[in-house]
Amino acid sequence: MAFILGSGSPRRLELIRQLGIEPDAVRPPDVDETPLKGEQPRPYCARVTRAKVEAVEARAEDVVLCADTTVALGRRIMGKPEDAGQAAEFLMALSGRRHRVITAVAVRKGDQILTTEVVSQVKMKRLSDEELNAYLLSNDWQGKAGGYAIQGPAGAFIPWISGSFTGIVGLPLAETANLLRAVGLRILQQEAAE
């Protein structure tokens, strides 16, 4: 049995290693992440994650893990900004407000697909023009849902969360560990208990 991480995210690779797992292969799938017309954030995130896990080539005995994280402000899906202008738009919309960070996880082994979604609440402080401009110049917003990453410089903008910190980063570890155990993958905590 091989373990395949279906993500090119360095954050997800780092998080999965915290479970004592080293992927045998990293195969990010090429999946269209465009939201469907009228699609709500949580079903969107679940749909994209399932599409990702189904798109990764693997043998029947292999375990494939995929995830997707989206930032939701009400019904609005805030994906990865295309440029600094869109990042500024996202950050100004989030400034001084609470929003949701949704991470869906899917694990596939053969025909079996197990999924979960973890929803966390996040409050971003009201950003000054100086803070916003300095953050945009850092380019840390690139490739990040909602235009920020809590584990980077933008962590200084987040005074409060409710939910899973690792889910906000991009892979909720407790829930991911449960899915991996359910398909027979041994993880660090399991081995330590034996």
Short mmCIF file of C-alpha atoms in Angstrom, two decimals:
data_model
loop_
_atom_site.label_atom_id
_atom_site.label_comp_id
_atom_site.label_asym_id
_atom_site.label_seq_id
_atom_site.Cartn_x
_atom_site.Cartn_y
_atom_site.Cartn_z
CA MET A 1 0.00 0.00 0.00
CA ALA A 2 1.35 3.42 -0.99
CA PHE A 3 0.22 6.70 0.52
CA ILE A 4 -0.33 9.42 -2.08
CA LEU A 5 -0.81 13.07 -1.16
CA GLY A 6 -2.95 14.65 -3.85
CA SER A 7 -1.84 18.20 -3.12
CA GLY A 8 1.01 20.46 -4.12
CA SER A 9 0.57 22.57 -0.97
CA PRO A 10 3.76 22.73 1.10
CA ARG A 11 1.55 23.46 4.14
CA ARG A 12 -0.42 20.23 3.70
CA LEU A 13 2.80 18.23 3.27
CA GLU A 14 4.16 19.76 6.47
CA LEU A 15 0.92 19.01 8.33
CA ILE A 16 0.73 15.39 7.16
CA ARG A 17 4.29 14.88 8.36
CA GLN A 18 3.12 15.95 11.84
CA LEU A 19 1.14 12.69 11.87
CA GLY A 20 4.37 10.78 11.31
CA ILE A 21 3.51 10.02 7.68
CA GLU A 22 5.77 10.57 4.69
CA PRO A 23 3.92 10.31 1.38
CA ASP A 24 5.24 7.75 -1.09
CA ALA A 25 4.20 10.17 -3.84
CA VAL A 26 2.86 13.71 -4.19
CA ARG A 27 0.45 14.00 -7.12
CA PRO A 28 -1.54 17.24 -7.26
CA PRO A 29 -4.55 16.66 -9.51
CA ASP A 30 -5.56 19.11 -12.23
CA VAL A 31 -9.16 19.95 -11.33
CA ASP A 32 -11.28 22.95 -12.33
CA GLU A 33 -11.98 24.81 -9.08
CA THR A 34 -14.47 27.29 -10.57
CA PRO A 35 -17.59 27.54 -8.39
CA LEU A 36 -20.86 26.57 -10.06
CA LYS A 37 -23.50 29.28 -10.45
CA GLY A 38 -25.18 29.83 -7.08
CA GLU A 39 -23.03 27.22 -5.33
CA GLN A 40 -22.71 27.60 -1.56
CA PRO A 41 -19.22 27.56 0.02
CA ARG A 42 -19.44 24.27 1.95
CA PRO A 43 -20.92 22.15 -0.88
CA TYR A 44 -18.43 23.81 -3.26
CA CYS A 45 -15.48 22.83 -1.08
CA ALA A 46 -16.77 19.25 -0.71
CA ARG A 47 -17.38 18.91 -4.47
CA VAL A 48 -13.91 20.16 -5.43
CA THR A 49 -12.23 17.89 -2.88
CA ARG A 50 -14.12 14.83 -4.11
CA ALA A 51 -13.22 15.71 -7.72
CA LYS A 52 -9.57 15.98 -6.67
CA VAL A 53 -9.45 12.61 -4.90
CA GLU A 54 -11.16 10.91 -7.86
CA ALA A 55 -8.68 12.48 -10.32
CA VAL A 56 -5.50 11.14 -8.67
CA GLU A 57 -4.14 8.00 -10.35
CA ALA A 58 -3.57 5.20 -7.86
CA ARG A 59 -3.74 1.42 -7.52
CA ALA A 60 -6.69 -0.13 -5.68
CA GLU A 61 -4.59 -0.79 -2.55
CA ASP A 62 -3.15 2.75 -2.40
CA VAL A 63 -4.45 5.45 -0.06
CA VAL A 64 -5.00 8.89 -1.62
CA LEU A 65 -5.55 12.04 0.42
CA CYS A 66 -6.85 15.31 -1.03
CA ALA A 67 -8.16 18.49 0.57
CA ASP A 68 -9.46 21.90 -0.37
CA THR A 69 -9.76 25.04 1.73
CA THR A 70 -12.00 27.98 1.00
CA VAL A 71 -12.78 31.20 2.79
CA ALA A 72 -16.45 32.12 2.98
CA LEU A 73 -17.85 35.53 3.80
CA GLY A 74 -21.54 34.80 4.11
CA ARG A 75 -22.45 33.05 0.84
CA ARG A 76 -19.43 34.46 -0.99
CA ILE A 77 -16.63 32.06 -1.90
CA MET A 78 -13.21 33.68 -1.66
CA GLY A 79 -10.75 31.48 -3.49
CA LYS A 80 -7.15 32.21 -4.33
CA PRO A 81 -6.76 35.80 -5.57
CA GLU A 82 -5.63 36.19 -9.16
CA ASP A 83 -3.59 39.33 -8.44
CA ALA A 84 -2.76 41.89 -5.74
CA GLY A 85 -5.87 43.90 -6.61
CA GLN A 86 -8.15 40.95 -5.94
CA ALA A 87 -6.18 40.10 -2.77
CA ALA A 88 -6.76 43.68 -1.55
CA GLU A 89 -10.47 43.37 -2.36
CA PHE A 90 -10.74 40.10 -0.36
CA LEU A 91 -8.77 41.46 2.59
CA MET A 92 -10.80 44.68 2.76
CA ALA A 93 -14.02 42.64 2.71
CA LEU A 94 -12.70 40.47 5.58
CA SER A 95 -11.25 43.43 7.54
CA GLY A 96 -12.97 43.83 10.91
CA ARG A 97 -15.33 40.90 10.29
CA ARG A 98 -15.85 37.27 11.12
CA HIS A 99 -15.78 34.73 8.34
CA ARG A 100 -15.66 30.95 7.89
CA VAL A 101 -12.75 28.84 6.73
CA ILE A 102 -13.94 25.53 5.33
CA THR A 103 -11.56 22.65 4.70
CA ALA A 104 -12.88 19.49 3.11
CA VAL A 105 -10.80 16.30 3.25
CA ALA A 106 -11.24 13.16 1.15
CA VAL A 107 -9.44 9.83 1.51
CA ARG A 108 -9.74 7.15 -1.16
CA LYS A 109 -8.74 3.50 -1.07
CA GLY A 110 -10.00 1.48 -4.01
CA ASP A 111 -13.67 2.34 -4.52
CA GLN A 112 -14.08 3.59 -0.95
CA ILE A 113 -14.08 7.38 -0.47
CA LEU A 114 -14.37 8.87 3.01
CA THR A 115 -14.94 12.60 3.40
CA THR A 116 -15.35 15.24 6.04
CA GLU A 117 -15.63 19.01 6.17
CA VAL A 118 -14.36 21.15 9.02
CA VAL A 119 -15.72 24.66 9.43
CA SER A 120 -13.89 27.18 11.59
CA GLN A 121 -14.83 30.75 12.47
CA VAL A 122 -12.15 33.42 12.11
CA LYS A 123 -12.15 37.11 13.02
CA MET A 124 -9.83 39.47 11.20
CA LYS A 125 -8.99 42.78 12.86
CA ARG A 126 -9.76 46.00 11.06
CA LEU A 127 -6.78 46.55 8.75
CA SER A 128 -5.17 49.93 8.32
CA ASP A 129 -4.07 51.02 4.84
CA GLU A 130 -0.47 50.68 6.02
CA GLU A 131 -1.01 47.08 7.20
CA LEU A 132 -2.84 46.13 4.03
CA ASN A 133 -0.20 47.61 1.73
CA ALA A 134 2.70 46.07 3.66
CA TYR A 135 1.00 42.66 3.55
CA LEU A 136 0.30 42.92 -0.19
CA LEU A 137 3.97 43.79 -0.80
CA SER A 138 5.03 40.62 1.09
CA ASN A 139 3.33 38.50 -1.64
CA ASP A 140 2.26 36.10 1.14
CA TRP A 141 -1.30 36.34 -0.24
CA GLN A 142 -0.37 34.42 -3.41
CA GLY A 143 -2.00 31.00 -3.66
CA LYS A 144 -3.93 31.46 -0.41
CA ALA A 145 -7.72 31.16 -0.13
CA GLY A 146 -9.12 34.53 0.88
CA GLY A 147 -5.74 36.13 0.23
CA TYR A 148 -4.13 35.25 3.56
CA ALA A 149 -2.56 32.45 5.58
CA ILE A 150 -3.02 32.38 9.35
CA GLN A 151 0.39 30.71 9.81
CA GLY A 152 2.21 33.54 8.00
CA PRO A 153 2.49 37.29 8.55
CA ALA A 154 -1.32 37.61 8.38
CA GLY A 155 -1.50 35.74 11.68
CA ALA A 156 -0.98 39.18 13.26
CA PHE A 157 -4.38 40.17 11.82
CA ILE A 158 -6.30 37.29 13.47
CA PRO A 159 -7.18 37.95 17.14
CA TRP A 160 -9.76 35.15 17.45
CA ILE A 161 -10.64 31.76 16.00
CA SER A 162 -13.14 29.05 16.90
CA GLY A 163 -12.51 25.64 15.42
CA SER A 164 -9.49 23.85 14.01
CA PHE A 165 -6.25 25.82 13.65
CA THR A 166 -4.78 23.12 11.38
CA GLY A 167 -8.03 23.16 9.39
CA ILE A 168 -7.57 26.88 8.83
CA VAL A 169 -3.99 26.22 7.70
CA GLY A 170 -5.30 23.64 5.21
CA LEU A 171 -5.59 20.15 6.77
CA PRO A 172 -7.51 19.45 10.01
CA LEU A 173 -5.22 16.89 11.64
CA ALA A 174 -7.62 15.21 14.08
CA GLU A 175 -10.24 14.57 11.42
CA THR A 176 -7.62 13.58 8.82
CA ALA A 177 -6.06 11.08 11.24
CA ASN A 178 -9.48 9.48 11.79
CA LEU A 179 -10.08 9.10 8.04
CA LEU A 180 -6.62 7.60 7.48
CA ARG A 181 -7.08 5.12 10.34
CA ALA A 182 -10.46 4.12 8.90
CA VAL A 183 -8.78 2.93 5.67
CA GLY A 184 -6.02 1.10 7.55
CA LEU A 185 -3.15 3.58 7.37
CA ARG A 186 -0.96 3.55 10.47
CA ILE A 187 -0.14 6.94 11.89
CA LEU A 188 2.26 8.06 14.61
CA GLN A 189 -0.26 8.19 17.45
CA GLN A 190 -1.52 4.69 16.67
CA GLU A 191 1.99 3.21 16.68
CA ALA A 192 2.93 4.99 19.92
CA ALA A 193 -0.11 3.51 21.69
CA GLU A 194 0.79 -0.08 20.75
#
